Amino acid sequence: MSTNEILRPFFNPQGVVVVGARSTPGFGYTMPISLINRGWGERMYLYNPKGGELHGKQVYKSLSNLPDAVDLAVVIVPAQGVPGVMKEIGLRGIRNVILESAGFVEIGEKGRALHEEVYEIIREFGIRLIGPNCLGVVNTDNCFHTVSVIDEAFKPGPVSIIAQSGMFGSGLLDFAYQRRLFFSKVVTLGNRMDVNECEVLDYLHRDPATGVIMMYLEGASDGPLLVETLARVTQDKPVLILKSGRTPIGRKATASHTGSMSGEDEIYDAAFAQGGAVRAETVDELLYMARVFSTQPLPKGGRLGIITTSGSMGVMSTDTAISLGLTMPAPSARTIEKVMEDSPEWMNVKNPLDVGPSRQFAIALDAMLEDPEIDMVLASIVIPFSFIRLIKKQGLPISDWVGDIGGIRSSKPEKPFVLCSIGNSEFLDDLSEISSDSTPVFFSPELAVKALSALWEYRRRQIGMENNGL
Amino acid sequence: MSTNEILRPFFNPQGVVVVGARSTPGFGYTMPISLINRGWGERMYLYNPKGGELHGKQVYKSLSNLPDAVDLAVVIVPAQGVPGVMKEIGLRGIRNVILESAGFVEIGEKGRALHEEVYEIIREFGIRLIGPNCLGVVNTDNCFHTVSVIDEAFKPGPVSIIAQSGMFGSGLLDFAYQRRLFFSKVVTLGNRMDVNECEVLDYLHRDPATGVIMMYLEGASDGPLLVETLARVTQDKPVLILKSGRTPIGRKATASHTGSMSGEDEIYDAAFAQGGAVRAETVDELLYMARVFSTQPLPKGGRLGIITTSGSMGVMSTDTAISLGLTMPAPSARTIEKVMEDSPEWMNVKNPLDVGPSRQFAIALDAMLEDPEIDMVLASIVIPFSFIRLIKKQGLPISDWVGDIGGIRSSKPEKPFVLCSIGNSEFLDDLSEISSDSTPVFFSPELAVKALSALWEYRRRQIGMENNGL
């Protein structure tokens, strides 16, 4: 069986039982409502030895009466009750479990004993298990989910997440849509007693709905296997990794969080590089990268063209680009000619190209997107918001002023293109609207350039592999 | 005369004339409206050789008829017209000018000749001049402004800005209120033909409404003077600097932006350190720092206490803290005792302190804020937004769940304290509301720690100076 057949029931069960359903506050109460709301009511069963009824559904007193179709159990009972229910699950013939309960290796000795006990049981029955100490999964294709998710986050997108931390995965889902980032699958792995990040990477590699993989790791479950898996996956799909536990005290903290044994940070750096993964240094960087990787084509080279209405934004993004090893060649003669036509006397067409308050922004963008000397384009627009308010009040579209960015982009889609603006969030939203959803509109000029640079790093490695006949 | 008497007319003129007022679109049209709206109509005069009327006010055909009170001219005419009007201004006896026009040294040779010509005129008449190639000033105390500013940005606050770039200053004003950052004075200096950043630093040093100074620099007008000035100012007020032109190509770009000759970046690093200024690496970092420096007390040491509801946030912020040289000692016995009371079995009271989904957050925060082993506190709260929506729908206040953060804070105000959450922006706003305006609520755990670390660096330097009897 391929990983995808093995892990299929976690993302698309034929029937699921919630072990620990209850009528008092907690996930055992809210998860069933949430599954019912998303159309899973007919395929969801509730289990609690107390029996009774919950949300209009029967609560089974025993697993033995469940219909045969049930191939996944979600366990939300206190840690000490886990061995008991795991045996019941095994005896009932259910072979897939999401174990959300905490209180295992992450709490030390006592939890370790419990871990061993549960591990024996799953080996005995041949159960595959995600967790413990996790929130499980989300699949936006069919709306199956064990993580509590707001409606906005169910909009399907090309990014999938592997997060060791449940709360981190859940936190991402709560705001990513506000940054126009949408997901296909989300897996929170917790302590990784059984299913680990490598298996999930393989699953997502084969998953047609996944284009980009984001990971939050506190430690690798198996270093050499991770490198090998990454090397295979990153040939086809980018993997963006935020790895914490970089410092000794941070590593001690990961041990009591997900029981991860995290090695020296330099080893991870080397491993990710060898596996072709892209490492993000901060949460923000990870988000910027995910947005760029999931919307932009790969560049043919590392030559960045910068257009700006604000000299300072041009200088700041230039500094970042040069520091990261991108080049910024002069625009071609054709670009210079096109921009100089009708341009004010003071304009000096070079790279970065400061068009100032002139109306040349759209012309410059169009020219840069087809300039053979340029592989990627960053454009920053800063316009006083008082002026934007004024033109909006007059009912004029912003594109009258900055040009038809969306139209220009869709006629020249070959190069990575990112917009940037420091300014009122309403103006950034306006820019998103006129630029179409596929153009990232960022606040930070530094992170915008970093994301473009990472895109080129990823592509450069692929080219290297191709040239080596790999 | 002290700098404050000299620069007073730029921030609080007795009368101001707009040279280049006009009835066609542009600053010459909008600036007068904006000044009238902010109560400056009676003290504002318009000048244009064409005469006529604008916004219900007479347009003077000549400066000679202006009332005596006028002590500031704002010049917005095309560059080639500047020498002519500057002579008129000089002859009329006006000794302060904000010259907004561009087209001087930043455009090369031709602009340099014009620069020399204007410089001769201001020396001849003893005119003090801000600009050219700038947007001038904002003073929220009296609402005098030549930068176009939206209403929200007029709310006075303790931060003042010195920006070389006009658009950068204007961009900041357009969104800073959305991050709860408010200003006293803003000066955009442009090419600094005359008034430079050192003079303005001295002015803001003495300005009682300014508590923190933010600077965006492309190059120092006089390196040794800047170090000397910073050393004086930073004894009393923190100065946060974002310096661009870090790379050779970035430096070339500053030359054509504000005509700045920017030296090697290492020299600036050393100069800022010597002057006791805090350097921000990115726009975001500058904003986080400004919010922390303008709201938090100075710490007594570099011992950071971290509380979190999400292990991953705890690990990420710990990594940053340790990397930056902060220490994270174990909490005192008293803190451990207080938190362990009523706490779930799995809780392990250490630093970072992961309270998980328990209700111990408020107790832990209270204990950490008075723990003698801890100098600064970072608390991160990640709660599924679906749950937040649910409790809000039920009309329950969020403080029922996370505790009365505002109340705890106000009863223990001595240590720097910052809140952090990755999550829905509505939840971050909710946290801001219950925490009072004086507690920064940040998205990025890394930048939150960086800002606290910078606060301690600033204080540590002050202690060093005091110990050296300086």
Short mmCIF file of N, CA, C and O in Angstrom, two decimals, chain A residues 411-468:
data_model
loop_
_atom_site.label_atom_id
_atom_site.label_comp_id
_atom_site.label_asym_id
_atom_site.label_seq_id
_atom_site.Cartn_x
_atom_site.Cartn_y
_atom_site.Cartn_z
N SER A 411 -1.83 39.73 -18.59
CA SER A 411 -1.32 39.64 -19.96
C SER A 411 0.15 39.21 -19.99
O SER A 411 0.68 38.83 -21.02
N LYS A 412 0.82 39.29 -18.84
CA LYS A 412 2.25 38.90 -18.77
C LYS A 412 2.48 38.10 -17.50
O LYS A 412 3.05 38.58 -16.52
N PRO A 413 2.04 36.83 -17.52
CA PRO A 413 2.05 36.05 -16.28
C PRO A 413 3.33 35.25 -16.03
O PRO A 413 3.40 34.51 -15.05
N GLU A 414 4.35 35.41 -16.85
CA GLU A 414 5.49 34.47 -16.80
C GLU A 414 6.44 34.66 -15.62
O GLU A 414 7.10 33.72 -15.21
N LYS A 415 6.56 35.88 -15.12
CA LYS A 415 7.57 36.13 -14.07
C LYS A 415 6.93 36.29 -12.70
O LYS A 415 5.83 36.83 -12.60
N PRO A 416 7.64 35.91 -11.65
CA PRO A 416 7.14 36.19 -10.31
C PRO A 416 6.96 37.71 -10.14
O PRO A 416 7.80 38.49 -10.60
N PHE A 417 5.86 38.08 -9.51
CA PHE A 417 5.55 39.51 -9.32
C PHE A 417 4.88 39.69 -7.97
O PHE A 417 3.93 38.99 -7.62
N VAL A 418 5.39 40.64 -7.22
CA VAL A 418 4.88 40.90 -5.88
C VAL A 418 4.69 42.40 -5.71
O VAL A 418 5.50 43.19 -6.18
N LEU A 419 3.59 42.78 -5.05
CA LEU A 419 3.33 44.18 -4.76
C LEU A 419 3.62 44.45 -3.28
O LEU A 419 3.43 43.58 -2.44
N CYS A 420 4.02 45.68 -3.00
CA CYS A 420 4.38 46.01 -1.63
C CYS A 420 3.92 47.45 -1.36
O CYS A 420 3.96 48.30 -2.24
N SER A 421 3.42 47.69 -0.15
CA SER A 421 3.09 49.07 0.20
C SER A 421 3.12 49.23 1.71
O SER A 421 2.62 48.38 2.43
N ILE A 422 3.78 50.26 2.20
CA ILE A 422 3.51 50.62 3.58
C ILE A 422 2.40 51.66 3.49
O ILE A 422 2.46 52.58 2.69
N GLY A 423 1.37 51.46 4.27
CA GLY A 423 0.26 52.39 4.20
C GLY A 423 -0.94 51.81 4.91
O GLY A 423 -0.86 50.75 5.54
N ASN A 424 -2.05 52.49 4.79
CA ASN A 424 -3.27 52.07 5.45
C ASN A 424 -3.70 50.68 4.96
O ASN A 424 -3.64 50.38 3.77
N SER A 425 -4.19 49.86 5.88
CA SER A 425 -4.55 48.49 5.49
C SER A 425 -5.67 48.49 4.46
O SER A 425 -5.77 47.59 3.63
N GLU A 426 -6.51 49.51 4.49
CA GLU A 426 -7.58 49.61 3.50
C GLU A 426 -7.00 49.78 2.09
O GLU A 426 -7.51 49.21 1.12
N PHE A 427 -5.92 50.53 2.00
CA PHE A 427 -5.27 50.72 0.70
C PHE A 427 -4.62 49.42 0.22
O PHE A 427 -4.68 49.07 -0.96
N LEU A 428 -4.03 48.67 1.15
CA LEU A 428 -3.46 47.36 0.78
C LEU A 428 -4.56 46.43 0.28
O LEU A 428 -4.36 45.69 -0.69
N ASP A 429 -5.72 46.49 0.91
CA ASP A 429 -6.86 45.69 0.45
C ASP A 429 -7.30 46.13 -0.95
O ASP A 429 -7.61 45.31 -1.81
N ASP A 430 -7.33 47.44 -1.15
CA ASP A 430 -7.69 47.97 -2.47
C ASP A 430 -6.72 47.45 -3.53
O ASP A 430 -7.14 47.06 -4.62
N LEU A 431 -5.44 47.48 -3.19
CA LEU A 431 -4.43 47.00 -4.15
C LEU A 431 -4.65 45.52 -4.45
O LEU A 431 -4.54 45.09 -5.60
N SER A 432 -4.97 44.73 -3.41
CA SER A 432 -5.25 43.31 -3.63
C SER A 432 -6.40 43.15 -4.60
O SER A 432 -6.37 42.29 -5.49
N GLU A 433 -7.43 43.98 -4.41
CA GLU A 433 -8.60 43.83 -5.24
C GLU A 433 -8.31 44.09 -6.72
O GLU A 433 -8.73 43.34 -7.58
N ILE A 434 -7.57 45.17 -6.99
CA ILE A 434 -7.33 45.49 -8.40
C ILE A 434 -6.23 44.62 -9.00
O ILE A 434 -6.06 44.59 -10.21
N SER A 435 -5.50 43.89 -8.17
CA SER A 435 -4.38 43.10 -8.69
C SER A 435 -4.74 41.64 -8.89
O SER A 435 -3.89 40.86 -9.28
N SER A 436 -5.94 41.26 -8.56
CA SER A 436 -6.39 39.87 -8.61
C SER A 436 -5.77 39.09 -7.47
O SER A 436 -4.69 39.42 -7.00
N ASP A 437 -6.45 38.04 -7.05
CA ASP A 437 -6.03 37.28 -5.88
C ASP A 437 -4.67 36.63 -6.03
O ASP A 437 -4.05 36.24 -5.06
N SER A 438 -4.20 36.53 -7.27
CA SER A 438 -2.95 35.79 -7.47
C SER A 438 -1.72 36.66 -7.30
O SER A 438 -0.59 36.19 -7.43
N THR A 439 -1.89 37.94 -7.00
CA THR A 439 -0.72 38.78 -6.75
C THR A 439 -0.62 39.08 -5.25
O THR A 439 -1.51 39.70 -4.68
N PRO A 440 0.45 38.63 -4.60
CA PRO A 440 0.60 38.94 -3.18
C PRO A 440 0.79 40.46 -3.00
O PRO A 440 1.52 41.08 -3.77
N VAL A 441 0.11 41.02 -2.02
CA VAL A 441 0.30 42.43 -1.67
C VAL A 441 0.83 42.45 -0.24
O VAL A 441 0.12 42.08 0.69
N PHE A 442 2.08 42.84 -0.09
CA PHE A 442 2.75 42.74 1.21
C PHE A 442 2.99 44.09 1.85
O PHE A 442 3.05 45.11 1.17
N PHE A 443 3.16 44.06 3.15
CA PHE A 443 3.50 45.28 3.88
C PHE A 443 5.01 45.47 3.97
O PHE A 443 5.52 46.57 3.78
N SER A 444 5.74 44.41 4.30
CA SER A 444 7.17 44.55 4.56
C SER A 444 8.00 44.42 3.28
O SER A 444 8.00 43.37 2.64
N PRO A 445 8.75 45.47 2.91
CA PRO A 445 9.58 45.36 1.71
C PRO A 445 10.68 44.30 1.89
O PRO A 445 11.02 43.59 0.95
N GLU A 446 11.19 44.18 3.12
CA GLU A 446 12.27 43.23 3.37
C GLU A 446 11.78 41.79 3.19
O GLU A 446 12.43 40.97 2.54
N LEU A 447 10.63 41.47 3.78
CA LEU A 447 10.13 40.10 3.67
C LEU A 447 9.63 39.78 2.26
O LEU A 447 9.71 38.63 1.82
N ALA A 448 9.13 40.79 1.56
CA ALA A 448 8.71 40.57 0.17
C ALA A 448 9.91 40.12 -0.66
O ALA A 448 9.83 39.14 -1.42
N VAL A 449 11.03 40.80 -0.50
CA VAL A 449 12.23 40.42 -1.25
C VAL A 449 12.75 39.06 -0.80
O VAL A 449 13.16 38.24 -1.62
N LYS A 450 12.71 38.80 0.51
CA LYS A 450 13.17 37.50 1.01
C LYS A 450 12.37 36.35 0.38
O LYS A 450 12.91 35.31 0.04
N ALA A 451 11.07 36.55 0.25
CA ALA A 451 10.23 35.51 -0.33
C ALA A 451 10.58 35.28 -1.80
O ALA A 451 10.66 34.14 -2.26
N LEU A 452 10.82 36.37 -2.54
CA LEU A 452 11.22 36.22 -3.94
C LEU A 452 12.58 35.53 -4.04
O LEU A 452 12.81 34.67 -4.90
N SER A 453 13.48 35.90 -3.15
CA SER A 453 14.80 35.28 -3.14
C SER A 453 14.70 33.78 -2.86
O SER A 453 15.39 32.97 -3.49
N ALA A 454 13.81 33.40 -1.94
CA ALA A 454 13.63 31.98 -1.62
C ALA A 454 13.08 31.23 -2.83
O ALA A 454 13.45 30.08 -3.10
N LEU A 455 12.21 31.88 -3.58
CA LEU A 455 11.63 31.26 -4.78
C LEU A 455 12.74 30.95 -5.79
O LEU A 455 12.76 29.88 -6.39
N TRP A 456 13.65 31.92 -5.95
CA TRP A 456 14.76 31.70 -6.87
C TRP A 456 15.70 30.62 -6.32
O TRP A 456 16.16 29.77 -7.08
N GLU A 457 15.99 30.61 -5.03
CA GLU A 457 16.83 29.56 -4.44
C GLU A 457 16.27 28.18 -4.74
O GLU A 457 16.98 27.24 -5.07
N TYR A 458 14.95 28.06 -4.56
CA TYR A 458 14.28 26.79 -4.80
C TYR A 458 14.44 26.37 -6.28
O TYR A 458 14.82 25.24 -6.59
N ARG A 459 14.19 27.34 -7.17
CA ARG A 459 14.30 27.04 -8.61
C ARG A 459 15.74 26.72 -9.00
O ARG A 459 15.99 25.83 -9.81
N ARG A 460 16.69 27.45 -8.42
CA ARG A 460 18.09 27.26 -8.76
C ARG A 460 18.54 25.83 -8.43
O ARG A 460 19.27 25.21 -9.16
N ARG A 461 18.06 25.34 -7.30
CA ARG A 461 18.41 23.99 -6.91
C ARG A 461 17.83 22.97 -7.91
O ARG A 461 18.50 22.03 -8.30
N GLN A 462 16.59 23.22 -8.33
CA GLN A 462 15.98 22.33 -9.33
C GLN A 462 16.80 22.31 -10.61
O GLN A 462 17.05 21.25 -11.17
N ILE A 463 17.23 23.51 -11.05
CA ILE A 463 18.03 23.59 -12.27
C ILE A 463 19.32 22.80 -12.10
O ILE A 463 19.72 22.04 -12.98
N GLY A 464 19.95 22.95 -10.94
CA GLY A 464 21.18 22.22 -10.64
C GLY A 464 20.96 20.71 -10.74
O GLY A 464 21.77 19.99 -11.34
N MET A 465 19.85 20.24 -10.19
CA MET A 465 19.53 18.82 -10.23
C MET A 465 19.32 18.36 -11.67
O MET A 465 19.80 17.31 -12.09
N GLU A 466 18.59 19.19 -12.44
CA GLU A 466 18.31 18.84 -13.83
C GLU A 466 19.63 18.75 -14.62
O GLU A 466 19.84 17.81 -15.38
N ASN A 467 20.51 19.72 -14.38
CA ASN A 467 21.79 19.73 -15.11
C ASN A 467 22.65 18.54 -14.74
O ASN A 467 23.45 18.07 -15.54
N ASN A 468 22.48 18.06 -13.51
CA ASN A 468 23.22 16.89 -13.09
C ASN A 468 22.52 15.59 -13.49
O ASN A 468 22.92 14.51 -13.07
#
